[in-house]
Amino acid sequence: MSDDPVLRVERELGLFLRRARAASAGVARTVHPDLDPSAYQLLATVARTPGTRASDLADLLGVGRGTMSRQVARLERLGLITRAADPHDSRSHPLVLTDEGERRLEHARAGRQEYMRRSLDAWRPDELAHLADLMARLNEDLVRHGERQTPAPDGP
């Protein structure tokens, strides 16, 4: 194992991402047994920005409009979101959570937050604040330096 701090960060982030993906799948199943893990983020984004359009979500989440259209249709079939009528633009159909979608999402959020609180129970508040600050800085740096670049073949 290398002592190179950048390689250590890369390894730890890789492990963290694998665990986060697994946890995301579990949270998605908590919302609905047929919910795709990637759709959980979409559902949470609709909750944070009610009335947003599918095309705006596609841009925000960095996916194609066709992919977004399929995910939105699936969430509609599951009864978690609905397309509202826009009184100012008959071509626009803003997305909102259904009552069932709100209920299920809140249940999943509560479980996820409880899991995080238990996992971080031994951490002091100043350590948590420092970790959050460092993660925010990392996210900003990744965006600034082009996180969408293709990783090297031996990357995570």
Coordinates of C-alpha atoms in Angstrom, one line a residue:
M1 CA 0.0 0.0 0.0
S2 CA 1.2 3.4 -0.9
D3 CA 1.6 6.2 1.6
D4 CA 0.9 8.8 -1.1
P5 CA -2.0 10.9 0.4
V6 CA -3.7 11.4 -3.0
L7 CA -3.8 7.6 -3.6
R8 CA -5.1 7.1 -0.1
V9 CA -7.9 9.6 -0.7
E10 CA -8.7 7.9 -4.0
R11 CA -8.9 4.5 -2.3
E12 CA -11.0 5.8 0.5
L13 CA -13.3 7.6 -1.9
G14 CA -13.7 4.5 -4.0
L15 CA -14.7 2.5 -1.0
F16 CA -17.0 5.2 0.2
L17 CA -18.7 5.4 -3.3
R18 CA -19.2 1.6 -3.4
R19 CA -20.8 1.7 0.1
A20 CA -22.9 4.7 -0.9
R21 CA -24.2 2.9 -4.0
A22 CA -25.2 -0.1 -1.9
A23 CA -26.9 2.1 0.7
S24 CA -28.6 4.0 -2.1
A25 CA -30.1 0.8 -3.4
G26 CA -31.4 0.0 0.0
V27 CA -32.9 3.5 0.4
A28 CA -34.6 3.2 -3.0
R29 CA -36.2 -0.1 -2.0
T30 CA -37.4 1.6 1.2
V31 CA -39.2 4.1 -1.0
H32 CA -40.7 1.5 -3.3
P33 CA -39.6 -2.1 -4.0
D34 CA -39.5 -1.4 -7.7
L35 CA -37.6 1.9 -7.5
D36 CA -34.3 2.0 -9.4
P37 CA -31.5 3.3 -7.1
S38 CA -30.7 6.1 -9.5
A39 CA -34.4 7.3 -9.4
Y40 CA -34.1 8.0 -5.7
Q41 CA -31.9 11.1 -6.5
L42 CA -34.5 12.2 -9.0
L43 CA -37.3 11.8 -6.5
A44 CA -35.4 13.7 -3.9
T45 CA -34.6 16.5 -6.4
V46 CA -38.3 16.8 -7.3
A47 CA -39.1 17.1 -3.6
R48 CA -36.5 19.9 -3.2
T49 CA -37.6 21.7 -6.4
P50 CA -41.3 21.1 -6.8
G51 CA -42.6 22.3 -10.1
T52 CA -39.4 21.8 -12.0
R53 CA -39.6 20.3 -15.5
A54 CA -38.1 17.0 -16.6
S55 CA -35.8 18.8 -19.1
D56 CA -34.4 21.0 -16.3
L57 CA -33.9 17.9 -14.1
A58 CA -32.0 16.2 -17.0
D59 CA -29.7 19.2 -17.2
L60 CA -29.3 19.4 -13.4
L61 CA -28.5 15.7 -12.9
G62 CA -26.4 15.4 -16.1
V63 CA -28.4 12.8 -17.9
G64 CA -30.0 12.7 -21.3
R65 CA -33.6 13.8 -21.8
G66 CA -34.6 10.4 -23.0
T67 CA -33.2 8.8 -19.9
M68 CA -35.0 11.4 -17.8
S69 CA -38.2 10.9 -19.6
R70 CA -38.1 7.1 -19.0
Q71 CA -37.3 7.6 -15.3
V72 CA -40.1 10.2 -14.9
A73 CA -42.6 7.8 -16.6
R74 CA -41.5 5.0 -14.2
L75 CA -42.0 7.2 -11.2
E76 CA -45.4 8.2 -12.5
R77 CA -46.4 4.6 -12.9
L78 CA -45.3 3.9 -9.4
G79 CA -47.5 6.7 -8.2
L80 CA -44.7 8.7 -6.7
I81 CA -44.8 11.8 -8.9
T82 CA -47.3 13.5 -11.2
R83 CA -47.1 16.1 -13.9
A84 CA -48.9 19.3 -13.0
A85 CA -50.5 21.7 -15.5
D86 CA -48.6 24.9 -16.0
P87 CA -51.2 27.8 -16.2
H88 CA -48.6 29.9 -18.1
D89 CA -47.4 27.4 -20.6
S90 CA -49.6 24.6 -21.9
R91 CA -46.5 22.7 -23.3
S92 CA -44.8 22.6 -19.9
H93 CA -45.7 19.9 -17.3
P94 CA -43.9 20.7 -14.0
L95 CA -43.2 17.7 -11.8
V96 CA -44.5 17.3 -8.2
L97 CA -44.5 14.5 -5.7
T98 CA -47.8 12.8 -5.0
D99 CA -48.9 12.5 -1.4
E100 CA -47.8 8.9 -1.5
G101 CA -44.4 10.0 -3.0
E102 CA -43.9 12.5 -0.2
R103 CA -44.8 10.0 2.5
R104 CA -42.5 7.3 1.2
L105 CA -39.6 9.7 0.6
E106 CA -39.9 11.1 4.1
H107 CA -39.9 7.6 5.5
A108 CA -36.8 6.7 3.6
R109 CA -35.1 10.0 4.5
A110 CA -35.8 9.4 8.2
G111 CA -34.2 6.0 8.0
R112 CA -31.2 7.2 6.1
Q113 CA -30.6 10.0 8.6
E114 CA -30.9 7.7 11.6
Y115 CA -28.4 5.4 10.0
M116 CA -26.0 8.3 9.5
R117 CA -26.5 9.5 13.1
R118 CA -25.8 6.0 14.5
S119 CA -22.7 5.6 12.2
L120 CA -21.3 9.0 13.3
D121 CA -22.3 8.8 16.9
A122 CA -18.7 8.5 18.2
W123 CA -17.7 11.6 16.2
R124 CA -17.4 15.0 18.0
P125 CA -19.4 17.9 16.5
D126 CA -16.2 19.7 15.6
E127 CA -15.0 16.6 13.7
L128 CA -18.3 16.4 11.8
A129 CA -18.1 20.1 10.9
H130 CA -14.5 19.7 9.7
L131 CA -15.5 16.6 7.6
A132 CA -18.4 18.5 6.1
D133 CA -16.1 21.4 5.3
L134 CA -13.5 19.2 3.7
M135 CA -16.1 17.3 1.7
A136 CA -17.6 20.6 0.4
R137 CA -14.2 21.8 -0.6
L138 CA -13.5 18.5 -2.4
N139 CA -16.8 18.7 -4.3
E140 CA -16.0 22.3 -5.3
D141 CA -12.5 21.3 -6.5
L142 CA -13.8 18.3 -8.4
V143 CA -16.2 20.6 -10.3
R144 CA -13.6 23.2 -10.9
H145 CA -11.1 20.7 -12.3
G146 CA -13.5 18.8 -14.5
E147 CA -15.1 15.9 -12.6
R148 CA -16.7 14.8 -15.9
Q149 CA -13.4 13.9 -17.4
T150 CA -13.0 10.2 -18.1
P151 CA -11.0 8.5 -15.3
A152 CA -7.8 6.7 -16.2
P153 CA -8.3 2.9 -16.9
D154 CA -6.9 2.0 -13.5
G155 CA -9.2 4.4 -11.7
P156 CA -12.1 3.4 -9.4

